[in-house]
GROMACS .gro file of C-alpha atoms in nm:
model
  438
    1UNK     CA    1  -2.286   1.897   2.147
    2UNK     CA    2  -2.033   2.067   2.380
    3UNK     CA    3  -1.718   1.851   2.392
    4UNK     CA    4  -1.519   1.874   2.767
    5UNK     CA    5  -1.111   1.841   2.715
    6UNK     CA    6  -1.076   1.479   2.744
    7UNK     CA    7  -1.357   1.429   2.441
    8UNK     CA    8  -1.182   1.742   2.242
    9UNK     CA    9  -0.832   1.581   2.279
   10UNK     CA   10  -0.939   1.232   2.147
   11UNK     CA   11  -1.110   1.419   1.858
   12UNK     CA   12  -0.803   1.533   1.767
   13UNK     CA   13  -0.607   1.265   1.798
   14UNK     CA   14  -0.870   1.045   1.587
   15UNK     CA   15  -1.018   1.358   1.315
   16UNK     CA   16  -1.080   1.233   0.970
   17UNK     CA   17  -1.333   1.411   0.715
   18UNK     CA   18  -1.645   1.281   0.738
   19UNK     CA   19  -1.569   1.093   0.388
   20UNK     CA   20  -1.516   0.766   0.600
   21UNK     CA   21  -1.830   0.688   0.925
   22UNK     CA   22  -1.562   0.512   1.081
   23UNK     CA   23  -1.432   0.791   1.223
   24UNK     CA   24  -1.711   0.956   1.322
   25UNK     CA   25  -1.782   0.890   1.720
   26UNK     CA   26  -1.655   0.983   2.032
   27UNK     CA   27  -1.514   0.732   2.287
   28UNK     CA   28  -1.435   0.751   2.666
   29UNK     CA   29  -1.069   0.816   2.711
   30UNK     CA   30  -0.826   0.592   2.915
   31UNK     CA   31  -0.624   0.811   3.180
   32UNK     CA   32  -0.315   0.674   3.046
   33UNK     CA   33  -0.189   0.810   2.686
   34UNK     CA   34  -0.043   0.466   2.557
   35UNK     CA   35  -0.367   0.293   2.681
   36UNK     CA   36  -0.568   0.628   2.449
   37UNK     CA   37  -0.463   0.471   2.123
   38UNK     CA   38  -0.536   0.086   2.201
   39UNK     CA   39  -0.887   0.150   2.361
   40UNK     CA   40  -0.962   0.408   2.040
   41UNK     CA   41  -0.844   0.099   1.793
   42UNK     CA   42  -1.016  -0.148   1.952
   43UNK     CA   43  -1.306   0.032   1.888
   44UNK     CA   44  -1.263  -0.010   1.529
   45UNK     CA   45  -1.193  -0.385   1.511
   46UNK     CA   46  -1.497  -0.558   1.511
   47UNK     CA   47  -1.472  -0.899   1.616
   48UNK     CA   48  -1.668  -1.195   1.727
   49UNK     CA   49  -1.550  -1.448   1.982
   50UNK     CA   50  -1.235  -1.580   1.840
   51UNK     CA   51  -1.205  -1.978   1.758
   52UNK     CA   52  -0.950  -2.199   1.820
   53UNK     CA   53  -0.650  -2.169   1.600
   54UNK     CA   54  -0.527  -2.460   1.359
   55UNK     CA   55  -0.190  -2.634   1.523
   56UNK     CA   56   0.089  -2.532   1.356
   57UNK     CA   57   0.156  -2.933   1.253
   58UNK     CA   58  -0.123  -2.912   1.024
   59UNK     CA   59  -0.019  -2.659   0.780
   60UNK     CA   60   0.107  -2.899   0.525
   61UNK     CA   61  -0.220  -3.086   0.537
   62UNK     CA   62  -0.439  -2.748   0.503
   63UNK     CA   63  -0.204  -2.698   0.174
   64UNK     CA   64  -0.303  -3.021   0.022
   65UNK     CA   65  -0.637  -3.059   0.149
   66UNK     CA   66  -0.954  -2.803   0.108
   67UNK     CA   67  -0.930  -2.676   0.406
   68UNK     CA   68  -1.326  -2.647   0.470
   69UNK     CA   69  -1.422  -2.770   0.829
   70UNK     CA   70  -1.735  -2.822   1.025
   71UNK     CA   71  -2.050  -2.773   0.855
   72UNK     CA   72  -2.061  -2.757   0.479
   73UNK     CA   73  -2.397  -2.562   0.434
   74UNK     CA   74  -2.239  -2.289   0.701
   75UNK     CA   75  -1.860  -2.319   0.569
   76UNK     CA   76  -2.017  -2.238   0.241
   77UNK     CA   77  -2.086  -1.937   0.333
   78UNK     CA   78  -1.753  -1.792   0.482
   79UNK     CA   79  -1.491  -1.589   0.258
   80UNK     CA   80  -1.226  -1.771   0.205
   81UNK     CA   81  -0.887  -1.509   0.184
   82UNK     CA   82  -0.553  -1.556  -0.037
   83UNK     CA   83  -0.270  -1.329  -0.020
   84UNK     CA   84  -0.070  -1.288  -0.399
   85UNK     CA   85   0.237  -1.180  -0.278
   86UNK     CA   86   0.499  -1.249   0.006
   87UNK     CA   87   0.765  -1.014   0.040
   88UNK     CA   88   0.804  -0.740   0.351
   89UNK     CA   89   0.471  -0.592   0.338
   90UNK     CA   90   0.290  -0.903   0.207
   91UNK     CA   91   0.384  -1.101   0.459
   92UNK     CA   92   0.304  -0.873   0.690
   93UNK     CA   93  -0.084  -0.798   0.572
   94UNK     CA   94  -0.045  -1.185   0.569
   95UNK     CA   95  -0.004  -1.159   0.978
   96UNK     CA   96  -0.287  -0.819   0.991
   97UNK     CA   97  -0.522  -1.108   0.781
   98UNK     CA   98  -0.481  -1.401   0.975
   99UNK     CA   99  -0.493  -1.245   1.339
  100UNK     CA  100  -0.831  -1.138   1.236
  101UNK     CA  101  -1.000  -1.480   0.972
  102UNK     CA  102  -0.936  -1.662   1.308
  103UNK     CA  103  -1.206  -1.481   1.486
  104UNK     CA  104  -1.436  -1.383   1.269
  105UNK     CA  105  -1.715  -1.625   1.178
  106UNK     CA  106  -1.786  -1.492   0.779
  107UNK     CA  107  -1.411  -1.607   0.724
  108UNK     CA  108  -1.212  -1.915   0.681
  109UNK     CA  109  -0.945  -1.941   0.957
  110UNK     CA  110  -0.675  -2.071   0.659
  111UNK     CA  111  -0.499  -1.738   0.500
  112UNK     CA  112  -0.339  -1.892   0.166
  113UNK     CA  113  -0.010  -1.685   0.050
  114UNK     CA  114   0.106  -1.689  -0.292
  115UNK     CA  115   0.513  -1.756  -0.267
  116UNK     CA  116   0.737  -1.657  -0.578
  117UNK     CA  117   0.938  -1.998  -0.497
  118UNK     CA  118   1.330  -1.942  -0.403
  119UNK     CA  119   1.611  -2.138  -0.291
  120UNK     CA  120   1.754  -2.023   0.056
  121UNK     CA  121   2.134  -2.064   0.128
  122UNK     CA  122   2.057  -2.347   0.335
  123UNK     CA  123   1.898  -2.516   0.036
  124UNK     CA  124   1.561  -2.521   0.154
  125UNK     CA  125   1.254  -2.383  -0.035
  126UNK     CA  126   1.155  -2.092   0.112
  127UNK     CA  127   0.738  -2.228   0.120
  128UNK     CA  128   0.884  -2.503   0.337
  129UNK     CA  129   1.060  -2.344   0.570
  130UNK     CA  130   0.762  -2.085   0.610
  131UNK     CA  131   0.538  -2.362   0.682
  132UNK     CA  132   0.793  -2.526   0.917
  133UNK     CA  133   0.862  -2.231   1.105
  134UNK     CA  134   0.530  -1.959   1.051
  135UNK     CA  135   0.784  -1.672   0.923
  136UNK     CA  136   0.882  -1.551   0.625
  137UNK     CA  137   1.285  -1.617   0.709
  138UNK     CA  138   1.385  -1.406   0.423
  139UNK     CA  139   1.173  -1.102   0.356
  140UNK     CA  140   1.048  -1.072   0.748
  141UNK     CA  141   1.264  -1.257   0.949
  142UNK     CA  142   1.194  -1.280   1.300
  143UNK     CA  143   0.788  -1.198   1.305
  144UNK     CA  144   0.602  -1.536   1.353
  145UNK     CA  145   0.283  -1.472   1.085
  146UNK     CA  146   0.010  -1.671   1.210
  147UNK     CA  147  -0.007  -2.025   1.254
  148UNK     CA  148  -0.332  -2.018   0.961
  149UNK     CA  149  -0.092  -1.881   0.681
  150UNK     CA  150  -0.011  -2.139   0.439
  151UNK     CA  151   0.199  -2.060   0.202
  152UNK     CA  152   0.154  -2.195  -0.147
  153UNK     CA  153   0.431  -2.164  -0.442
  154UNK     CA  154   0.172  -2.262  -0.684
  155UNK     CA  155  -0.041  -1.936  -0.790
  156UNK     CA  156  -0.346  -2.132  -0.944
  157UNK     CA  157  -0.370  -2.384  -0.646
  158UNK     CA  158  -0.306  -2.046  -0.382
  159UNK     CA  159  -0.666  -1.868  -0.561
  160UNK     CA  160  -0.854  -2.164  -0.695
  161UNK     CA  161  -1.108  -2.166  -0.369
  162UNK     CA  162  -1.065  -1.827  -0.218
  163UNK     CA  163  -1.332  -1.502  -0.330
  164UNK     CA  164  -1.130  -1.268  -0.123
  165UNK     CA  165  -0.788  -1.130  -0.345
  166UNK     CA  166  -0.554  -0.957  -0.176
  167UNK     CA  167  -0.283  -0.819  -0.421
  168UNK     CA  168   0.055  -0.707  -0.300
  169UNK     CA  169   0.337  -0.724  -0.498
  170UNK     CA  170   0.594  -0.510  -0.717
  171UNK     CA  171   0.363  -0.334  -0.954
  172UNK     CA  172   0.618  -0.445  -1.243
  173UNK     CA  173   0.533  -0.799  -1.200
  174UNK     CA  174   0.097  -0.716  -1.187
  175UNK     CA  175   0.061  -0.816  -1.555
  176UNK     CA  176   0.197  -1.109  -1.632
  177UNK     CA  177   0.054  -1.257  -1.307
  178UNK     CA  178  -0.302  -1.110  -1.404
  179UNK     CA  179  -0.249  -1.300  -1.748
  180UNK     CA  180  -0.224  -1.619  -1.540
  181UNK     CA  181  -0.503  -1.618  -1.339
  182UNK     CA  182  -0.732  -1.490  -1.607
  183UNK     CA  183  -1.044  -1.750  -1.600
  184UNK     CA  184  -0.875  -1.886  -1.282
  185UNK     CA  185  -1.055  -1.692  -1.014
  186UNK     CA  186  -1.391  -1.815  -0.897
  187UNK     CA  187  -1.701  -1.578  -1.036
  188UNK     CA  188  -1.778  -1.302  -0.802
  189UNK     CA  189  -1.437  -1.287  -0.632
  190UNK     CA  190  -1.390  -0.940  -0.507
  191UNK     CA  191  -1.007  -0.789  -0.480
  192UNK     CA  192  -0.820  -0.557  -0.306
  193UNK     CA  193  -0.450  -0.367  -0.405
  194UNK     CA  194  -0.203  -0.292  -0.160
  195UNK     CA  195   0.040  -0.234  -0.466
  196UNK     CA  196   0.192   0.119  -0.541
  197UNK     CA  197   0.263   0.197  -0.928
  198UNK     CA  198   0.091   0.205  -1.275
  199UNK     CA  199   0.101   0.053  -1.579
  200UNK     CA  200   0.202   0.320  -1.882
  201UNK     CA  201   0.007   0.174  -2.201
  202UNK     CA  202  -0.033   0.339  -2.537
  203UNK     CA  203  -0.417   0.482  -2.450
  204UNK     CA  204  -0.247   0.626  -2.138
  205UNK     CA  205  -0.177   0.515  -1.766
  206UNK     CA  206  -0.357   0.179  -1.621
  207UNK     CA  207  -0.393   0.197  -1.257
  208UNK     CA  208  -0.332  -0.110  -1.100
  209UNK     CA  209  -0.661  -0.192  -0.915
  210UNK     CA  210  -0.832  -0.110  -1.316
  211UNK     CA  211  -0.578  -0.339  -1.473
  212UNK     CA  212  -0.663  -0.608  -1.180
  213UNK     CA  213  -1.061  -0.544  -1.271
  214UNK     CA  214  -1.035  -0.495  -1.630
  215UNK     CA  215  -0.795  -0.876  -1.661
  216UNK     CA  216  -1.036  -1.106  -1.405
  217UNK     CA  217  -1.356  -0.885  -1.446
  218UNK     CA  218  -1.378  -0.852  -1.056
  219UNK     CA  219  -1.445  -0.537  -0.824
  220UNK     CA  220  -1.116  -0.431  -0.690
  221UNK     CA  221  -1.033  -0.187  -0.393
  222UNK     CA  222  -0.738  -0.080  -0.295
  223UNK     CA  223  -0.568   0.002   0.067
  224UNK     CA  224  -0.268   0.280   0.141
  225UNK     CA  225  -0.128   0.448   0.411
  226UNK     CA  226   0.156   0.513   0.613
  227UNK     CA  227   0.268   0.210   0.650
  228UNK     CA  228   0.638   0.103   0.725
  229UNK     CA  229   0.602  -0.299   0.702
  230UNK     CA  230   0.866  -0.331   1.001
  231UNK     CA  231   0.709  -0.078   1.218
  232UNK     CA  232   0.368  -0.240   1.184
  233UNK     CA  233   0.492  -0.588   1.240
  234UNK     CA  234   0.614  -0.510   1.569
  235UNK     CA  235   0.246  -0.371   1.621
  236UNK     CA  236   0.350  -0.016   1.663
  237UNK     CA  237   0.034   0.206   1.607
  238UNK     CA  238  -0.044   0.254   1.245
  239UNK     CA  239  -0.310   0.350   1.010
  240UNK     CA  240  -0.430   0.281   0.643
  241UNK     CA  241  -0.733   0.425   0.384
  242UNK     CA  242  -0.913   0.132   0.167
  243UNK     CA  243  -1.073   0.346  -0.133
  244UNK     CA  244  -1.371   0.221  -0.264
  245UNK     CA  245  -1.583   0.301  -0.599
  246UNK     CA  246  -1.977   0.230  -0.523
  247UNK     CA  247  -2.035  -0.093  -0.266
  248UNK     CA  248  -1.966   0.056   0.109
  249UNK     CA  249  -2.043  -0.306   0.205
  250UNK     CA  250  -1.763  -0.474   0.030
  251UNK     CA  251  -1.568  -0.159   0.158
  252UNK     CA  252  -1.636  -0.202   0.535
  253UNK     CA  253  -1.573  -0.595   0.480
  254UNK     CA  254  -1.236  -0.525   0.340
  255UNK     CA  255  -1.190  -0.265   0.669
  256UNK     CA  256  -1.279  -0.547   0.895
  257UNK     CA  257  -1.037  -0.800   0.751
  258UNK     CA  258  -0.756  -0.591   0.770
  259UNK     CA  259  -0.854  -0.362   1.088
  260UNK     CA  260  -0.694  -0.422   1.453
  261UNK     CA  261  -0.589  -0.253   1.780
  262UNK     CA  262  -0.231  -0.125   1.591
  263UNK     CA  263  -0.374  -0.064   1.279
  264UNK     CA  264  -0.670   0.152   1.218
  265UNK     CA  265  -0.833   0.138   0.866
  266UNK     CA  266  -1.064   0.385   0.714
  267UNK     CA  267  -1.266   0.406   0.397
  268UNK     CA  268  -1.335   0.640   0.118
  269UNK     CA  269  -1.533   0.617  -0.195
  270UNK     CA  270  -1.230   0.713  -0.428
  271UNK     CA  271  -0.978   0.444  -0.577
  272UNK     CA  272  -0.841   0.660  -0.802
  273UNK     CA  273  -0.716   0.954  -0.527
  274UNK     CA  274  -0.651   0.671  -0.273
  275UNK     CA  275  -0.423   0.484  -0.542
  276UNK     CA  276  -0.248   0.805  -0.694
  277UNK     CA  277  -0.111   0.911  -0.345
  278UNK     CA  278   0.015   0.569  -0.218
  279UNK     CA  279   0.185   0.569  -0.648
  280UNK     CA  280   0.337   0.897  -0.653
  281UNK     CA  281   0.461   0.938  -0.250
  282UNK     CA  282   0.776   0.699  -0.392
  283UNK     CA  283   0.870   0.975  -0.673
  284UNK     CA  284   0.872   1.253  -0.441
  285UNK     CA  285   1.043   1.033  -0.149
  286UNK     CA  286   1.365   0.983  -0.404
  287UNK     CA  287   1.365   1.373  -0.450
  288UNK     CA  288   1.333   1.383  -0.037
  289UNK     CA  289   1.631   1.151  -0.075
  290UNK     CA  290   1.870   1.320  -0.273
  291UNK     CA  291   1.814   1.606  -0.032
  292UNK     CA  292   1.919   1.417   0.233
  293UNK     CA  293   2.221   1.231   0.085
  294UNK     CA  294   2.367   1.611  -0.050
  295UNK     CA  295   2.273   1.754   0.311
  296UNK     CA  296   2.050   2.019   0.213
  297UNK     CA  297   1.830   2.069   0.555
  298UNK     CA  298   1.519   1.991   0.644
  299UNK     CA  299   1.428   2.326   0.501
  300UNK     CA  300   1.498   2.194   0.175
  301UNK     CA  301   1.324   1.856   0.243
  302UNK     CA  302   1.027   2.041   0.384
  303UNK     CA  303   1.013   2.238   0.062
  304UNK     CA  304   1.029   1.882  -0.183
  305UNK     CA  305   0.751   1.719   0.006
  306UNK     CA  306   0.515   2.030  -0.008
  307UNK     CA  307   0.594   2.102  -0.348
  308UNK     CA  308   0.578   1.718  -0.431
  309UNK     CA  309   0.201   1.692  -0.243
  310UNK     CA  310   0.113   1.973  -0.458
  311UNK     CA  311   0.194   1.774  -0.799
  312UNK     CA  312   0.057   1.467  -0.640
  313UNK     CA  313  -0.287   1.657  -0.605
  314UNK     CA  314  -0.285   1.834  -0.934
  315UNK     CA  315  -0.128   1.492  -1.114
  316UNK     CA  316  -0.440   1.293  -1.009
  317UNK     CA  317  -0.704   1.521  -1.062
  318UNK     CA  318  -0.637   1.609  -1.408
  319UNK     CA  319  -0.599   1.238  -1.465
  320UNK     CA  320  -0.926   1.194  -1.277
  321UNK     CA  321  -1.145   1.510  -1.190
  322UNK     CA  322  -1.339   1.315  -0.995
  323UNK     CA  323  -1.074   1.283  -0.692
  324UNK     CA  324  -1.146   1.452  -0.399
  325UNK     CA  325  -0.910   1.690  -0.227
  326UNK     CA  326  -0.981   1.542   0.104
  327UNK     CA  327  -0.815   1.226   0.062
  328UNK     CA  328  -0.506   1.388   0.066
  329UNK     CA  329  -0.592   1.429   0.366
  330UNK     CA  330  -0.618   1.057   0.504
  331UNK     CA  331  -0.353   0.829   0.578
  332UNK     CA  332  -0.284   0.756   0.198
  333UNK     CA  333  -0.224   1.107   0.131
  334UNK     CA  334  -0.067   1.320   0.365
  335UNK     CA  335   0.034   1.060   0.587
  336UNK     CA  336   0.236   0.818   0.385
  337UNK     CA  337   0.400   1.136   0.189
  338UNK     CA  338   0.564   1.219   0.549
  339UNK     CA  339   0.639   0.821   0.667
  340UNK     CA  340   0.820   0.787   0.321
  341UNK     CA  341   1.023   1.094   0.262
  342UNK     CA  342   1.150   1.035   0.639
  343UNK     CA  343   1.200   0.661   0.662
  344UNK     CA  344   1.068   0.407   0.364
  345UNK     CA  345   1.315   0.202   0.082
  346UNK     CA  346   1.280   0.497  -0.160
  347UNK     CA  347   1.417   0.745   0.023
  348UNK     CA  348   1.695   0.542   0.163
  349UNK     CA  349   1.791   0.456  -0.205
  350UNK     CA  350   1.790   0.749  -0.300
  351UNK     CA  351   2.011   0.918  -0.039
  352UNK     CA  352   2.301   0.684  -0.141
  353UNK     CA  353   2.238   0.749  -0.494
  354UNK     CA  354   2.283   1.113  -0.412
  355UNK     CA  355   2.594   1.045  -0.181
  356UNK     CA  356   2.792   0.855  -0.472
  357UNK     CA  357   2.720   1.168  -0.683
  358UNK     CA  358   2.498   0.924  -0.926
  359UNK     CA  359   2.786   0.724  -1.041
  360UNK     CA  360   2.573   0.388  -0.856
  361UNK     CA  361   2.300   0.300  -1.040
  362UNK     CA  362   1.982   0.235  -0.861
  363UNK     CA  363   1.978  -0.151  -0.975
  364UNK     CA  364   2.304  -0.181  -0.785
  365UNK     CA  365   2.233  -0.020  -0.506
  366UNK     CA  366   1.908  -0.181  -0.444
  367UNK     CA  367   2.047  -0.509  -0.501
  368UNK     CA  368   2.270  -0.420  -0.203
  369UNK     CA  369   2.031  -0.249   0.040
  370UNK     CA  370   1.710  -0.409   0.040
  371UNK     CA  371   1.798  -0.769   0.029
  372UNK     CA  372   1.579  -0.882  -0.253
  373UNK     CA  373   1.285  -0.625  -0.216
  374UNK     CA  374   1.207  -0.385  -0.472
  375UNK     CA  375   1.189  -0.043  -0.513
  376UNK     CA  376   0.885   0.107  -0.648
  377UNK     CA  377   0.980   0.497  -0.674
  378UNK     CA  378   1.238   0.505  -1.044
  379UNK     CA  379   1.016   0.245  -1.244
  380UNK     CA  380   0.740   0.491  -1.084
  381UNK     CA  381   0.895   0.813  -1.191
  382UNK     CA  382   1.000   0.664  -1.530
  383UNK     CA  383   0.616   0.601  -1.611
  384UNK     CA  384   0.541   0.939  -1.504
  385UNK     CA  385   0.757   1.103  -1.697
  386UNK     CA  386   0.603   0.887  -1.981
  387UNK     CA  387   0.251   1.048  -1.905
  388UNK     CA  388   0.383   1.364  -1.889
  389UNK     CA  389   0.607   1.389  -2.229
  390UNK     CA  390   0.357   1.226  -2.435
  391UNK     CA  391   0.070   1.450  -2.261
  392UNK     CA  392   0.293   1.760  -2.308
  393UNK     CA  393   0.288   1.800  -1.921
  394UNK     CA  394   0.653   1.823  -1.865
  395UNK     CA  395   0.680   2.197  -1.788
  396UNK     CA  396   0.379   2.188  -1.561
  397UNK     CA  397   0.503   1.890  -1.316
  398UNK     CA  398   0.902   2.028  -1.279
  399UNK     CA  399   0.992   1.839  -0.992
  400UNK     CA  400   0.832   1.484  -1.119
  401UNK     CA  401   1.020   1.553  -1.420
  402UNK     CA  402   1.326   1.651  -1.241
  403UNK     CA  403   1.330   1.331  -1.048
  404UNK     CA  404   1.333   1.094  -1.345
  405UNK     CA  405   1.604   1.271  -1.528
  406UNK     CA  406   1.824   1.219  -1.217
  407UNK     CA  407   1.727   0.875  -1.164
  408UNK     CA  408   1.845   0.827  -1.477
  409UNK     CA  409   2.147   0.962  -1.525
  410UNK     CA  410   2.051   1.295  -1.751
  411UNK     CA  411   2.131   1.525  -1.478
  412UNK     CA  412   2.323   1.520  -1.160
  413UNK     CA  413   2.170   1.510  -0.782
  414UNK     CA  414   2.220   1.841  -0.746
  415UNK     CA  415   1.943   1.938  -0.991
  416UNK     CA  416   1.666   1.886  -0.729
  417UNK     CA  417   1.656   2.196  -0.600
  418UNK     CA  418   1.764   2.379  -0.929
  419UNK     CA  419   1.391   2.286  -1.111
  420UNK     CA  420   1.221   2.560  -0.883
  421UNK     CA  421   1.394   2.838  -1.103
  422UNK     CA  422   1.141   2.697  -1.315
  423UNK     CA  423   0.768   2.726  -1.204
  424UNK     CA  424   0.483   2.495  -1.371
  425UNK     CA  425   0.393   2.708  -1.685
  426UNK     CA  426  -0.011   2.608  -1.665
  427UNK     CA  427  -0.051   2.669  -2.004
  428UNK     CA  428   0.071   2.328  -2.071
  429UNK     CA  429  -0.282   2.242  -1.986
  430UNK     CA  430  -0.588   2.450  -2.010
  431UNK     CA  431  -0.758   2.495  -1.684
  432UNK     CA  432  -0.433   2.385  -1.545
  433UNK     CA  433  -0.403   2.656  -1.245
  434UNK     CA  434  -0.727   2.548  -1.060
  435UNK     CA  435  -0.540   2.226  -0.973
  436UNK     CA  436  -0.200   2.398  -0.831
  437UNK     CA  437  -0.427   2.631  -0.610
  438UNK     CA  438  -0.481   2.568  -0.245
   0.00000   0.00000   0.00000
């Protein structure tokens, strides 16, 4: 089919590999370029004629109560969605969630969120005041979240009726609250991560989504991207990759929960690539950081992400052969390498790090930057680096290994750019070379 310019430049704009069908047709292009991007993304969300949403004054009943409504034999049949986590970017899937459960007739309006409970300085509990208020006053002040969030401070209570699991928390904490809900979570639940990290066990790394699976015997996706929580709160364009092992159906379900006009989600079948990238983008964005707190250039920085994506790549595929290259090439890959080394937590960190010359640890300085959130990228490089000594990896993955040591404390900032007198010696690995090759 011959394309004329306006089809060509929306193909460009909206090109994915053909991994995801989401992607895959041409739309009629608004004359206006800000209107291009909303009419695309609308596209995507498929919705049904929204209902009427719950009144804010009955949010405190819906946490006590069951929350089913209308017909039983129908409301039987609608997912029912909780949300185990509540910090910056939990809260704000919270908001992506509930914008779209309130018009779509397979879900529950209600969007339960699991709250860690704290004490504000005011005294109140922070479930209370997100109830009272529909915002999460602490971790996303300012962003109403929908007026069908509850949020629930009791974990067991938050899951005990819903069969959709969305997980998004630290990835330090994904064990012990696994443990707890283990025989908790109703049979044939399915779950989704939005968490970045892994879990470094004597057999070898545990990816989050398998430790989710393996703990509450459920199917688990997982969802990445380049995704600054502030930016998409605000509803500035955005887009995300859900990876998916065999059931397209639960894939495109997950897609539709999460997919609006600001936030464009596509799938692939492949957890394991999707997963890796949105995991090891926060190692390289603390080398991108010291860069940027020692002043290097963005010649320098240019050179740490490239040389980062290409030990992302050949990380995850030796882990897994059966990751495909093009992921890297979605939102989760390529994408969310770029957002992070430029603006995410990590990076941030990491450039004051640099800028004391190391002598702050990264436990103080997150305590003072990020206002109770955590950062994912040192605990991230430290279980690297775990991989990689007991694997015998170390001398093929110099710039992982380069960042840990930094982090902490066995060599200065400086040493960033110092690893590439040192190329990866493949024969750490046999077969190693296939995976550093373009």
């Amino acid at each position: 089919m011959r394309l004329n310019h306006r089809h060509h430049l929306i193909s460009l704009l909206l090109y994915s590999p053909p991994a995801s069908s989401f992607s895959s047709t041409l739309f009629p292009v608004p004359k206006r370029p800000a209107a291009i991007v909303s009419a695309v993304a609308s596209f995507f969300s498929t919705t049904m004629a929204p209902s009427a949403p719950e009144d804010a004054s009955h949010n405190a009943a819906l946490l006590s109560s069951s929350g089913v409504r209308g017909d039983v034999s129908s409301a039987a049949q609608k997912s029912r969605v909780t949300i185990i986590g509540s910090g910056n970017w939990g809260s704000v899937a919270s908001k992506l969630i509930a914008s779209n459960t309130i018009k779509l007739a397979s879900f529950h309006d209600e969007v339960r969120m699991w709250v860690f409970e704290e004490k504000l300085p005011s005294g109140e509990k922070l479930t209370e005041v997100i109830n009272r208020t529909n915002e999460n006053v602490k971790y996303l002040p300012g962003i109403k979240l929908g007026k069908n969030v509850v949020a629930d401070p009791d974990l067991e209570n938050a899951v005990r009726d819903a069969n959709m699991l969305v997980f998004v928390t630290p990835h330090q904490f994904m064990e012990g609250i696994c443990k707890r809900l283990v025989g908790k979570v109703k049979e044939g639940s399915q779950a989704i991560s939005l968490i970045k990290g892994m879990e470094v066990k004597m057999e070898g790394p545990c990816m989050i989504s398998s430790l989710i699976s393996e703990q509450l015997g459920v199917n688990c996706c997982v969802l990445m991207g380049a995704n600054i929580a502030n930016e998409i709160s605000v509803e500035k364009f955005s887009e995300a990759t859900v990876g998916y092992r065999e059931n397209r159906e639960i894939a495109e379900k997950w897609v539709q929960l999460f997919n609006t006009p600001y936030f464009m989600v596509t799938a692939v079948q492949d957890v394991e690539g999707v997963e890796l990238c949105g995991t090891l983008k926060n190692v390289v964005a603390l080398a991108a950081g010291f860069v940027d707190g020692l002043e290097m250039g963005n010649n320098t920085k240019a050179a740490i992400m490239r040389i980062g994506l290409r030990e992302m790549r050949a990380f995850s595929k030796i882990l897994f052969p059966t990751v495909k290259d093009n992921t890297f090439f979605e939102s989760c890959g390529v994408a969310d390498l770029i957002t992070t080394c430029l603006g995410g937590r990590n990076r941030r960190v990491a450039e004051a790090f640099a800028k004391s010359g190391g002598k702050r640890s990264f436990d103080e300085l997150e305590a003072e930057m990020l206002q109770g959130q955590k950062l994912q990228g040192v605990s991230t490089a430290r279980e690297v680096y775990e991989v990689l000594s007991n694997r015998g990896w170390l001398e093929l993955f110099p710039l992982f290994a380069a960042v840990h040591e930094i982090s902490s404390g066995r060599l200065p900032p400086s040493a960033i750019v110092e690893y590439g007198e040192h190329k990866p010696n493949f024969s750490a690995v046999e077969g190693a070379a296939q995976y550093f090759s373009s």
